[in-house]
Tab-separated table of C-alpha atoms in Angstrom:
chain	number	residue	atom	x	y	z
A	101	UNK	CA	31.510	-187.150	-132.872
A	102	UNK	CA	31.298	-189.992	-130.553
A	103	UNK	CA	28.400	-190.842	-127.973
A	104	UNK	CA	30.974	-189.829	-124.889
A	105	UNK	CA	31.323	-185.992	-126.064
A	106	UNK	CA	27.644	-185.271	-126.016
A	107	UNK	CA	25.811	-184.785	-122.721
A	108	UNK	CA	22.696	-183.949	-122.039
A	109	UNK	CA	22.329	-180.643	-119.793
A	110	UNK	CA	19.835	-181.079	-117.335
A	111	UNK	CA	18.392	-177.600	-115.958
A	112	UNK	CA	19.434	-177.529	-112.244
A	113	UNK	CA	16.705	-176.546	-110.187
A	114	UNK	CA	16.723	-175.469	-106.356
A	115	UNK	CA	15.024	-177.821	-104.067
A	116	UNK	CA	14.344	-175.331	-101.370
A	117	UNK	CA	13.201	-172.687	-104.471
A	118	UNK	CA	10.470	-175.194	-105.318
A	119	UNK	CA	9.396	-175.840	-101.785
A	120	UNK	CA	8.928	-172.388	-101.339
A	121	UNK	CA	6.629	-171.851	-104.536
A	122	UNK	CA	4.724	-174.947	-103.233
A	123	UNK	CA	4.268	-173.214	-99.644
A	124	UNK	CA	3.274	-169.895	-101.398
A	125	UNK	CA	0.490	-171.414	-103.515
A	126	UNK	CA	-0.624	-173.692	-100.717
A	127	UNK	CA	-0.978	-170.351	-98.304
A	128	UNK	CA	-2.638	-168.107	-101.033
A	129	UNK	CA	-5.049	-171.151	-101.577
A	130	UNK	CA	-5.838	-171.369	-97.908
A	131	UNK	CA	-6.456	-167.450	-97.479
A	132	UNK	CA	-8.506	-167.464	-100.693
A	133	UNK	CA	-10.736	-170.418	-99.756
A	134	UNK	CA	-11.099	-169.033	-95.939
A	135	UNK	CA	-12.017	-165.454	-96.930
A	136	UNK	CA	-14.219	-166.746	-99.558
A	137	UNK	CA	-16.290	-169.583	-97.446
A	138	UNK	CA	-16.105	-168.444	-93.770
A	139	UNK	CA	-18.326	-165.341	-93.999
A	140	UNK	CA	-21.112	-167.593	-95.264
A	141	UNK	CA	-21.094	-169.609	-91.940
A	142	UNK	CA	-21.109	-166.209	-90.084
A	143	UNK	CA	-23.372	-164.340	-91.927
A	144	UNK	CA	-26.512	-164.732	-89.227
A	145	UNK	CA	-24.294	-163.773	-86.217
A	146	UNK	CA	-22.675	-160.863	-88.198
A	147	UNK	CA	-26.114	-159.487	-89.502
A	148	UNK	CA	-27.446	-159.819	-85.749
A	149	UNK	CA	-24.343	-158.252	-84.074
A	150	UNK	CA	-24.568	-155.295	-86.480
A	151	UNK	CA	-28.181	-155.023	-86.215
A	152	UNK	CA	-29.119	-155.340	-89.853
A	153	UNK	CA	-30.511	-157.499	-92.595
A	154	UNK	CA	-28.833	-160.827	-93.672
A	155	UNK	CA	-29.195	-159.313	-97.170
A	156	UNK	CA	-27.233	-156.390	-96.158
A	157	UNK	CA	-24.542	-158.612	-94.623
A	158	UNK	CA	-24.746	-160.808	-97.466
A	159	UNK	CA	-22.724	-157.745	-99.209
A	160	UNK	CA	-19.586	-158.826	-97.095
A	161	UNK	CA	-19.322	-161.515	-99.813
A	162	UNK	CA	-20.868	-160.042	-102.866
A	163	UNK	CA	-17.959	-157.028	-102.858
A	164	UNK	CA	-15.026	-159.211	-102.712
A	165	UNK	CA	-16.696	-161.676	-105.508
A	166	UNK	CA	-17.366	-158.560	-107.710
A	167	UNK	CA	-13.888	-157.431	-107.095
A	168	UNK	CA	-12.294	-160.907	-107.780
A	169	UNK	CA	-14.641	-161.039	-111.197
A	170	UNK	CA	-13.123	-157.770	-112.446
A	171	UNK	CA	-9.651	-158.625	-111.477
A	172	UNK	CA	-9.722	-162.083	-112.795
A	173	UNK	CA	-9.108	-161.228	-116.467
A	174	UNK	CA	-7.430	-158.313	-115.913
A	175	UNK	CA	-4.459	-160.223	-114.056
A	176	UNK	CA	-3.121	-162.420	-116.655
A	177	UNK	CA	-3.432	-159.647	-119.151
A	178	UNK	CA	-1.587	-156.894	-117.104
A	179	UNK	CA	1.473	-159.786	-116.145
A	180	UNK	CA	1.687	-161.666	-119.399
A	181	UNK	CA	5.033	-160.037	-120.318
A	182	UNK	CA	6.854	-161.038	-116.781
A	183	UNK	CA	8.512	-164.244	-116.181
A	184	UNK	CA	6.021	-166.680	-114.466
A	185	UNK	CA	8.582	-167.522	-111.862
A	186	UNK	CA	8.832	-164.179	-110.618
A	187	UNK	CA	4.911	-163.305	-110.709
A	188	UNK	CA	4.528	-166.336	-108.438
């Protein structure tokens, strides 16, 4: 067998699919950061408008944080058998 008959197969990747994945991750990161940090800045206003204490209004941040802490270890375990490209 000579060198000319051996060809290295390169995997074909869709440029459009790659950009779609980057866009999806970017939007998800923006949504996550916005939903986590936005309430901190408006917490006093929320408490004033709802006539509740700032501590009670802080539950707006606490409850999603607890849900994220519960979901974070469960999600990878539940999708480990799926193809990573489709999970994204």
